[in-house]
PDB file of N, CA and C in Angstrom:
ATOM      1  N   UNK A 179      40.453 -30.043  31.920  1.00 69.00           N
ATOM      2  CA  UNK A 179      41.447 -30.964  31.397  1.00 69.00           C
ATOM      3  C   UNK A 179      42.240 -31.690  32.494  1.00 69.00           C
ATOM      4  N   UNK A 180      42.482 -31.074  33.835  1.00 81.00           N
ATOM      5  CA  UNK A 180      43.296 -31.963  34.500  1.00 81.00           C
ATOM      6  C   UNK A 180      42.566 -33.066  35.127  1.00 81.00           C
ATOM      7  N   UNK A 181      41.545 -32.709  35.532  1.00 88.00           N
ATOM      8  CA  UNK A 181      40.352 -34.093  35.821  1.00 88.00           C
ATOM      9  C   UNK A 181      40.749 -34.999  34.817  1.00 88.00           C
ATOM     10  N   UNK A 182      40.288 -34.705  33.653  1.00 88.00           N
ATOM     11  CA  UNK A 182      40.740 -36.019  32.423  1.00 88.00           C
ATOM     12  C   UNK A 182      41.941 -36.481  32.570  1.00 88.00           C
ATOM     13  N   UNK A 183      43.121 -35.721  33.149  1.00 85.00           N
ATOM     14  CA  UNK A 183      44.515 -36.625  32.855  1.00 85.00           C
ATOM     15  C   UNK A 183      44.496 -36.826  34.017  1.00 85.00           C
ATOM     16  N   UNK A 184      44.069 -36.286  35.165  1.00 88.00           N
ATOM     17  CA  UNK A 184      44.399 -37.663  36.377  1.00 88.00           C
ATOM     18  C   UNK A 184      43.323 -38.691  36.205  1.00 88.00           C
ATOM     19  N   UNK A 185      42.308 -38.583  35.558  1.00 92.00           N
ATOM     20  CA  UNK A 185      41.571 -40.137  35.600  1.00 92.00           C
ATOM     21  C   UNK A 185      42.292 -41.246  34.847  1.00 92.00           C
ATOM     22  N   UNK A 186      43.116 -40.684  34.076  1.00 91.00           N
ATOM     23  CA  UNK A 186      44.207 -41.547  33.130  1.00 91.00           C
ATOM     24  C   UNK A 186      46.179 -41.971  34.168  1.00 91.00           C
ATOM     25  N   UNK A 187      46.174 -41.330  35.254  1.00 89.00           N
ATOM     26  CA  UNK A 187      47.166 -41.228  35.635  1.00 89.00           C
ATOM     27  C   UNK A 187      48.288 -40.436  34.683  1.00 89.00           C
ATOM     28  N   UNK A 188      47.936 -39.262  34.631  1.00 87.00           N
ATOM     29  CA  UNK A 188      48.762 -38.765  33.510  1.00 87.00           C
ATOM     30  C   UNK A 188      49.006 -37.389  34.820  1.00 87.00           C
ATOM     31  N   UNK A 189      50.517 -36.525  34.539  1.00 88.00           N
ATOM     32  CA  UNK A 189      50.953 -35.700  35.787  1.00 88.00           C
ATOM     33  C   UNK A 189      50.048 -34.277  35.026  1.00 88.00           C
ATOM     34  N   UNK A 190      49.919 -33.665  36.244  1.00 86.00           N
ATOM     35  CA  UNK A 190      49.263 -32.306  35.782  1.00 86.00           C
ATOM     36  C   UNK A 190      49.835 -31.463  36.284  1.00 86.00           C
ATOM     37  N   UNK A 191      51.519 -31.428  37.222  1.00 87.00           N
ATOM     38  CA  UNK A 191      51.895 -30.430  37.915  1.00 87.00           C
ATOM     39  C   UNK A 191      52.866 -29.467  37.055  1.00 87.00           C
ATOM     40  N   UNK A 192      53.657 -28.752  37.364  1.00 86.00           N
ATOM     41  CA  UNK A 192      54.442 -27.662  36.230  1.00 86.00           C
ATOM     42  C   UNK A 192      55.583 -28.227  35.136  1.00 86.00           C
ATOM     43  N   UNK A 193      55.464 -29.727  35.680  1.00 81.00           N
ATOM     44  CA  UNK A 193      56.298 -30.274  34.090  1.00 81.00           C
ATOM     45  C   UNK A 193      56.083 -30.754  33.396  1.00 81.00           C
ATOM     46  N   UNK A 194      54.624 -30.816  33.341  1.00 81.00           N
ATOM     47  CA  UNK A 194      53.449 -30.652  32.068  1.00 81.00           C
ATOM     48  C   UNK A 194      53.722 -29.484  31.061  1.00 81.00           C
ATOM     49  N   UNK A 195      54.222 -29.676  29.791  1.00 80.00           N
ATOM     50  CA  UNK A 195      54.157 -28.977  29.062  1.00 80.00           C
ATOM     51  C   UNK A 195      52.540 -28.553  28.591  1.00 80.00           C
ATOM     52  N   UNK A 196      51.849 -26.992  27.837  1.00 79.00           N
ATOM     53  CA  UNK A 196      50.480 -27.104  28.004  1.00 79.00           C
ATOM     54  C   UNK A 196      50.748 -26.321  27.184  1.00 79.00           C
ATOM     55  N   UNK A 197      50.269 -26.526  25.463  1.00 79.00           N
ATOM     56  CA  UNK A 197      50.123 -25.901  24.572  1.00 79.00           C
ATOM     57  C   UNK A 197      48.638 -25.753  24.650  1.00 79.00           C
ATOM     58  N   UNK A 198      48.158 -24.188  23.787  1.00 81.00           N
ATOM     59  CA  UNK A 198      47.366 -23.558  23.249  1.00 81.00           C
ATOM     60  C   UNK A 198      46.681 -24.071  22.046  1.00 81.00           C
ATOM     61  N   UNK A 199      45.413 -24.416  21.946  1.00 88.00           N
ATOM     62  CA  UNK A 199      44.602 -24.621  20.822  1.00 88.00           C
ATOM     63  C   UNK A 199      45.101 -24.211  19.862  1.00 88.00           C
ATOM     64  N   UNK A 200      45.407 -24.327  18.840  1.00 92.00           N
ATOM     65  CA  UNK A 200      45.935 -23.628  17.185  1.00 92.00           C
ATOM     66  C   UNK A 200      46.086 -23.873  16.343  1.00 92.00           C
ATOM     67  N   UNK A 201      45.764 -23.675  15.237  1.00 95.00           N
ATOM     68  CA  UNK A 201      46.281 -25.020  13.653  1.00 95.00           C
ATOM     69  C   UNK A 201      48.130 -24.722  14.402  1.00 95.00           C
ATOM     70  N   UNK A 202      48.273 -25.879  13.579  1.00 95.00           N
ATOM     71  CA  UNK A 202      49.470 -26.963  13.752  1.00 95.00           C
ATOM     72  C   UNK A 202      49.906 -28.124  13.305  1.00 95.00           C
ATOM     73  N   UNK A 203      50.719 -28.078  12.209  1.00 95.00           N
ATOM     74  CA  UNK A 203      51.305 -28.834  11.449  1.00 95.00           C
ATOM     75  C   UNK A 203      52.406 -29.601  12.214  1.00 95.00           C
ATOM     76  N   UNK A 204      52.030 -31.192  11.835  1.00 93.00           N
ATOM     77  CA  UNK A 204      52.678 -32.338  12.364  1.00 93.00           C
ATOM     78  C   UNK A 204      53.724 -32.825  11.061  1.00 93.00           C
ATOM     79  N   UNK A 205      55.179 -33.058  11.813  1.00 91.00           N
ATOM     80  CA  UNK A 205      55.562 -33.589  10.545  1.00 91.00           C
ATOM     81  C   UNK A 205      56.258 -35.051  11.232  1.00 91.00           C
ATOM     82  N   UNK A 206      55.587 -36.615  10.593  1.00 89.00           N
ATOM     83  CA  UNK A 206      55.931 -37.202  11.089  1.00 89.00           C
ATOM     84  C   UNK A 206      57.297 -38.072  10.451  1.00 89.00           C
ATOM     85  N   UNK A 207      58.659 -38.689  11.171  1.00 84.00           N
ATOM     86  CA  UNK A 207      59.248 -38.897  11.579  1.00 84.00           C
ATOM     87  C   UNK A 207      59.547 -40.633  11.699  1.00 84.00           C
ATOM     88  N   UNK A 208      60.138 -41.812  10.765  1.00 81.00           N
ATOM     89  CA  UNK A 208      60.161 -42.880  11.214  1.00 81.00           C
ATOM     90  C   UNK A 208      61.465 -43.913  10.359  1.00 81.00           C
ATOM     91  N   UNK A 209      62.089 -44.280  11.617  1.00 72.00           N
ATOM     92  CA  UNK A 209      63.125 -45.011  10.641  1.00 72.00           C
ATOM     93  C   UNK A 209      64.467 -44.197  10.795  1.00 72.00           C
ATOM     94  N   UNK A 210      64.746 -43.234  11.326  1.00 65.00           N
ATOM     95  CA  UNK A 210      66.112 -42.415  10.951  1.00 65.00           C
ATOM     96  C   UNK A 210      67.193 -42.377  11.925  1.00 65.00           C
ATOM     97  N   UNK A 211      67.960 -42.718  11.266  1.00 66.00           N
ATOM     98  CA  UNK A 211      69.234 -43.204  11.676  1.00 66.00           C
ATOM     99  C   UNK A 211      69.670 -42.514  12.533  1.00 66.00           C
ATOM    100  N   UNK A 212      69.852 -43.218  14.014  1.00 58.00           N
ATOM    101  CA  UNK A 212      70.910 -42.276  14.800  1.00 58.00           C
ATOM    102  C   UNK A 212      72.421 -42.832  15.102  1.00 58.00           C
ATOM    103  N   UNK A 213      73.590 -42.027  15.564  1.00 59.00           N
ATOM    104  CA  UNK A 213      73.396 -40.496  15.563  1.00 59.00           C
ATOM    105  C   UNK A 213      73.495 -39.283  14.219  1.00 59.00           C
ATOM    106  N   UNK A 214      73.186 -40.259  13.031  1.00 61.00           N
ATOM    107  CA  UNK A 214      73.286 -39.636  11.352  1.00 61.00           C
ATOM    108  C   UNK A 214      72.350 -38.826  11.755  1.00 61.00           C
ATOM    109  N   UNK A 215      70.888 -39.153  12.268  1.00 60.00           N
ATOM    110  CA  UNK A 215      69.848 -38.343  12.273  1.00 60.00           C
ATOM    111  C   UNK A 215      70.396 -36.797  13.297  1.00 60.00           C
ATOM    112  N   UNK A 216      70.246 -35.692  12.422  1.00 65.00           N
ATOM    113  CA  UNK A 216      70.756 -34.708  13.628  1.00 65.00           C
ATOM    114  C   UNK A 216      69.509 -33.898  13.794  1.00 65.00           C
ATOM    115  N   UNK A 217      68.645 -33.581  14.851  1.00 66.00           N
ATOM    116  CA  UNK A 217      67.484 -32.787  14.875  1.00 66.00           C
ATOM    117  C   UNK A 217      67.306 -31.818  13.975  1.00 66.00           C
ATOM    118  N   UNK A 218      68.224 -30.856  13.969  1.00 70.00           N
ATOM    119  CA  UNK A 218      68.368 -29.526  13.152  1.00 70.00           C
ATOM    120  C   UNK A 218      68.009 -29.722  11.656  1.00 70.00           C
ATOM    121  N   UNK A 219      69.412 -30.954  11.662  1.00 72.00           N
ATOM    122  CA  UNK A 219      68.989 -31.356   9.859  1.00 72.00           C
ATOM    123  C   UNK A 219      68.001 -31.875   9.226  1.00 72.00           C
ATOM    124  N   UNK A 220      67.085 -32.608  10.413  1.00 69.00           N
ATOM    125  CA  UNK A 220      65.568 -33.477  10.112  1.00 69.00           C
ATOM    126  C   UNK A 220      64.590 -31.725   9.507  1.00 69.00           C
ATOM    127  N   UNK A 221      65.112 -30.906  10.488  1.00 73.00           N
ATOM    128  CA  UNK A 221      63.783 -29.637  10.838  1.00 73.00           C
ATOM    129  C   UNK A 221      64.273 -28.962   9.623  1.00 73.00           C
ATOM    130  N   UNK A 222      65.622 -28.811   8.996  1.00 71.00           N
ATOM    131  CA  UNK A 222      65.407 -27.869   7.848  1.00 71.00           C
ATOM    132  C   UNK A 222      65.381 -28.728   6.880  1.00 71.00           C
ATOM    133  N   UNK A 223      65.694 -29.870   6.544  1.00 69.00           N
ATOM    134  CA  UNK A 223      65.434 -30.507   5.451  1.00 69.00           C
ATOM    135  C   UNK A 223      64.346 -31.217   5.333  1.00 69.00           C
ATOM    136  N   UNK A 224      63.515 -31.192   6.073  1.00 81.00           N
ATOM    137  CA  UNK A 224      62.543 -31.915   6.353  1.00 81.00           C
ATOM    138  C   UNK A 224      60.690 -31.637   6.637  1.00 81.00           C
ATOM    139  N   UNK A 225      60.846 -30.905   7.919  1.00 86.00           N
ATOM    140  CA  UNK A 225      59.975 -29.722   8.390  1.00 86.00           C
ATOM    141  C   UNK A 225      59.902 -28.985   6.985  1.00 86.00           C
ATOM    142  N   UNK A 226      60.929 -27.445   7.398  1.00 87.00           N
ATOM    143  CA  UNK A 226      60.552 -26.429   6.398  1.00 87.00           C
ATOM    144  C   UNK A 226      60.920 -26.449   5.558  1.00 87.00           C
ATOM    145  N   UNK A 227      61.124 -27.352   4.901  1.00 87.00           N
ATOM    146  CA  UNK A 227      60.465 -27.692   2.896  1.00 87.00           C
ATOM    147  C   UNK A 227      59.852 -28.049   3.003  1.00 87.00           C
ATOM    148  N   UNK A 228      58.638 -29.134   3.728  1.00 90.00           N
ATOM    149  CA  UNK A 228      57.678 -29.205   3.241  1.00 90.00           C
ATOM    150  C   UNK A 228      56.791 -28.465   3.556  1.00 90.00           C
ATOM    151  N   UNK A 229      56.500 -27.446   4.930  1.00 92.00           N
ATOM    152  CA  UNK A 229      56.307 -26.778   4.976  1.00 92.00           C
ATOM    153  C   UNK A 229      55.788 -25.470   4.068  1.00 92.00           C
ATOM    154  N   UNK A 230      57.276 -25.577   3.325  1.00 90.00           N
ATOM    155  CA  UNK A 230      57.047 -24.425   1.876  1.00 90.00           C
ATOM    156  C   UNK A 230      56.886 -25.051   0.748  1.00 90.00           C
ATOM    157  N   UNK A 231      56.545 -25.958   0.654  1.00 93.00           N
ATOM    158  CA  UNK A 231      56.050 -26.729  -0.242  1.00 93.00           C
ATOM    159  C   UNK A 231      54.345 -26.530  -0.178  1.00 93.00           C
ATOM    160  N   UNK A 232      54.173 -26.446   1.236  1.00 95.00           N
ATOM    161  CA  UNK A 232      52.369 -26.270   1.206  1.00 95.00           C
ATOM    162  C   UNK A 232      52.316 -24.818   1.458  1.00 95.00           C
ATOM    163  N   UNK A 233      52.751 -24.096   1.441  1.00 96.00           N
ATOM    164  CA  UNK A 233      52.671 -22.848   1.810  1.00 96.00           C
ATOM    165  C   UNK A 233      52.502 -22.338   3.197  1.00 96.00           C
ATOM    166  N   UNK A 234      52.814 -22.990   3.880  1.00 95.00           N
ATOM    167  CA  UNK A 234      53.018 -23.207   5.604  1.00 95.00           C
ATOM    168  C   UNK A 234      54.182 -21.738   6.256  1.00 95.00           C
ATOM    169  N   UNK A 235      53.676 -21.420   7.370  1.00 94.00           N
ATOM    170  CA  UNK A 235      54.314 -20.339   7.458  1.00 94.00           C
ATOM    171  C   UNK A 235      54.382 -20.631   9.194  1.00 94.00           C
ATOM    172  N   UNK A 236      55.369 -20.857   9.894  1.00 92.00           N
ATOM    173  CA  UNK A 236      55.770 -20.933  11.244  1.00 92.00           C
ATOM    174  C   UNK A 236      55.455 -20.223  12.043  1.00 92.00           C
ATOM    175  N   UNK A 237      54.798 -20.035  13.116  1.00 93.00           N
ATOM    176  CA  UNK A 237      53.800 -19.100  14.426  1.00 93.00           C
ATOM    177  C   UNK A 237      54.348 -19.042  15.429  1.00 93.00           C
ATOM    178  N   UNK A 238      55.063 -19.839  15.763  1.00 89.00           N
ATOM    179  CA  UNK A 238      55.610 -20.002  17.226  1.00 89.00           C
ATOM    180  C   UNK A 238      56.874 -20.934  17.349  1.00 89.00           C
ATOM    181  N   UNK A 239      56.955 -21.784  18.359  1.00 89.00           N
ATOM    182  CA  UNK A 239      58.168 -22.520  19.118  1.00 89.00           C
ATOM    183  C   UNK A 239      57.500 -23.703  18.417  1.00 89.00           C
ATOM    184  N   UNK A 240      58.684 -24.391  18.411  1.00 88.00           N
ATOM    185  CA  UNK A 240      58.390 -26.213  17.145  1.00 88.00           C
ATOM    186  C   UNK A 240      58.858 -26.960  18.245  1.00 88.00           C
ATOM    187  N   UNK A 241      58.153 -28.245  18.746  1.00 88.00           N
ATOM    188  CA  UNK A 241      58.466 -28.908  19.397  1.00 88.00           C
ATOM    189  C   UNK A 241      58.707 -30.244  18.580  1.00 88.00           C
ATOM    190  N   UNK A 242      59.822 -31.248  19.423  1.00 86.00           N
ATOM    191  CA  UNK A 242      59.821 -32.366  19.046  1.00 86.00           C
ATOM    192  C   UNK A 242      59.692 -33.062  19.763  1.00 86.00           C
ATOM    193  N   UNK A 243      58.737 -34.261  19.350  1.00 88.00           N
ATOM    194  CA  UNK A 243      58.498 -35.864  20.391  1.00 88.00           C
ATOM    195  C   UNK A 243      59.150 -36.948  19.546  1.00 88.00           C
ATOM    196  N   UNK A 244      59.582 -37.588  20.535  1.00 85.00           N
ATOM    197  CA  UNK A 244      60.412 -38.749  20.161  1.00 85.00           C
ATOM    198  C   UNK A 244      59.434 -40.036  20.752  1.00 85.00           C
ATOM    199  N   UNK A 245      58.715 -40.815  19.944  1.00 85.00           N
ATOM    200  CA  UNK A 245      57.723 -41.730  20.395  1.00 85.00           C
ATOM    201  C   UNK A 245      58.871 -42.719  20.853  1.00 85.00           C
ATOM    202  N   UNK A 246      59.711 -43.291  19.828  1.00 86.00           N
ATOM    203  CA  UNK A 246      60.770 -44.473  20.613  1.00 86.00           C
ATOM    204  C   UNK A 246      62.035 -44.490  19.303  1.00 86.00           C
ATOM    205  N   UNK A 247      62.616 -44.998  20.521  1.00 82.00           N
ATOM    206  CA  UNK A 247      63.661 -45.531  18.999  1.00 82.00           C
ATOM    207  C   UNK A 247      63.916 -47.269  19.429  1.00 82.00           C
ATOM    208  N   UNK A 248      64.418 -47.959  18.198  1.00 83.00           N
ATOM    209  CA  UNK A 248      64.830 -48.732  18.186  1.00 83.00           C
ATOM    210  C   UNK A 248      66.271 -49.352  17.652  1.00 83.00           C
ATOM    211  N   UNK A 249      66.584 -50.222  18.495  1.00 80.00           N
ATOM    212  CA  UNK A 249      67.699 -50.992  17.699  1.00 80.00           C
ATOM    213  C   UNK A 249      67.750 -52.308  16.890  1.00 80.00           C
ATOM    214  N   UNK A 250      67.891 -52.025  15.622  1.00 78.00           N
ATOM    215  CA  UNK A 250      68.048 -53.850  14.889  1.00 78.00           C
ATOM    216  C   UNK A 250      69.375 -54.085  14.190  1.00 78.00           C
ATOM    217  N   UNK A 251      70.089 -55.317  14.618  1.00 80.00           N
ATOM    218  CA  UNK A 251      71.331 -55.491  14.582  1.00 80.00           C
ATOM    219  C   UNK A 251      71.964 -54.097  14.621  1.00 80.00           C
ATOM    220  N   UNK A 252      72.826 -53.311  13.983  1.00 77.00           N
ATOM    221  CA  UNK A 252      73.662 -52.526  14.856  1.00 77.00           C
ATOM    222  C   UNK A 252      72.881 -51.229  14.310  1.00 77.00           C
ATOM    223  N   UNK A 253      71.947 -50.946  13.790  1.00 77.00           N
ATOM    224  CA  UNK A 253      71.251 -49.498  13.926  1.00 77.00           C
ATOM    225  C   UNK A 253      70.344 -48.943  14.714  1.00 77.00           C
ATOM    226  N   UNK A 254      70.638 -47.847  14.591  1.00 78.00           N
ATOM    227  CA  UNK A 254      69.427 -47.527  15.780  1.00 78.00           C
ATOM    228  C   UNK A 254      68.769 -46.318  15.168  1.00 78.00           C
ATOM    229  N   UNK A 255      67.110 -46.911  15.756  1.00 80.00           N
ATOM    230  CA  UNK A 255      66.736 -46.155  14.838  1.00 80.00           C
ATOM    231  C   UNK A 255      65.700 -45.633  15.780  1.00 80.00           C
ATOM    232  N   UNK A 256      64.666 -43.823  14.825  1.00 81.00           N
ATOM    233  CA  UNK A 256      64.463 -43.000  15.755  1.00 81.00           C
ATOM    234  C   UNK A 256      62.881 -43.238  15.317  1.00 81.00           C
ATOM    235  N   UNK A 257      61.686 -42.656  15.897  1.00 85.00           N
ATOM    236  CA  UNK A 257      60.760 -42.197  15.313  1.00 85.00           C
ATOM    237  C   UNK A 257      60.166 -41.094  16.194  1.00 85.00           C
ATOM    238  N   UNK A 258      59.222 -40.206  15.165  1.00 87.00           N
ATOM    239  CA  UNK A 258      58.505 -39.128  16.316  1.00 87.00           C
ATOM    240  C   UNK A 258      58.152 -38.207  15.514  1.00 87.00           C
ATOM    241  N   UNK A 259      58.016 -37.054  16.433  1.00 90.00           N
ATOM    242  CA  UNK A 259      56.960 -35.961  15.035  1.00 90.00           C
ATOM    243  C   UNK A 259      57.662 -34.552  15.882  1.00 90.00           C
ATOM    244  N   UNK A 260      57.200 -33.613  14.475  1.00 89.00           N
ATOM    245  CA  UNK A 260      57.299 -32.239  15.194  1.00 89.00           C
ATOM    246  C   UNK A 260      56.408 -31.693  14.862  1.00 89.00           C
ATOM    247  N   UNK A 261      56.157 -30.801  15.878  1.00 92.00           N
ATOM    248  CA  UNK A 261      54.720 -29.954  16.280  1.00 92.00           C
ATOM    249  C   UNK A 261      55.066 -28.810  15.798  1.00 92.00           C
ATOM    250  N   UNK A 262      54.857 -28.133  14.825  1.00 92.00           N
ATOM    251  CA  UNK A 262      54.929 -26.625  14.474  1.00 92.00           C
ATOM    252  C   UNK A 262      53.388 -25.897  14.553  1.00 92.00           C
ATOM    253  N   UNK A 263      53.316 -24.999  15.401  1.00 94.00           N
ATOM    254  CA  UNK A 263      52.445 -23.660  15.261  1.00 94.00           C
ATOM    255  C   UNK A 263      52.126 -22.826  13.761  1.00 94.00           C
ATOM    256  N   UNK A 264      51.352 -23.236  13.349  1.00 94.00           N
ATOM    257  CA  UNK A 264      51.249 -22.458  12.247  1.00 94.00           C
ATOM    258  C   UNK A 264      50.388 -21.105  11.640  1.00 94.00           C
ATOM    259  N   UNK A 265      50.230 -20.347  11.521  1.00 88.00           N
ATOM    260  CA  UNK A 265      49.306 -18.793  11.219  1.00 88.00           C
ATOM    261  C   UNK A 265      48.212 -19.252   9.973  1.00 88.00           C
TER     262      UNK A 265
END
């Protein structure tokens, strides 16, 4: 794998985060208001209900990516996903 990300210019040294192969539920993320949007409140109202809605059951550490946010006239807004580990 690091051959592949330096042929891309992508970093391969220790602040490379490097997750493990695993099912893993994505929950994606677009449009939400910051600073209304509060991480925590996206992940329990958001994440784990739907989560338990599919019968999803949490494995590990949940990460979040923030692809971009934007601003139009005075909002600003977020998008991105969270990575949950799932069993």
């Amino acid at each position: 794998p690091a051959k592949v990300a330096e042929a891309f210019s992508l970093p391969v040294n220790d602040a490379v985060l490097r997750l493990p192969p695993r099912k893993t539920f994505f929950y994606h993320f677009s449009g939400k208001r910051w600073p209304q949007l509060n991480p925590q409140d996206l992940l329990h109202t958001g994440v784990y209900q739907k989560m338990s809605q599919l019968g999803l059951t949490p494995a590990g550490d949940i990460y979040m990516t923030m692809f971009m946010y934007t601003h139009i006239n005075t909002e600003s807004l977020r998008y991105g996903y969270y990575a949950v580990p799932i069993e």
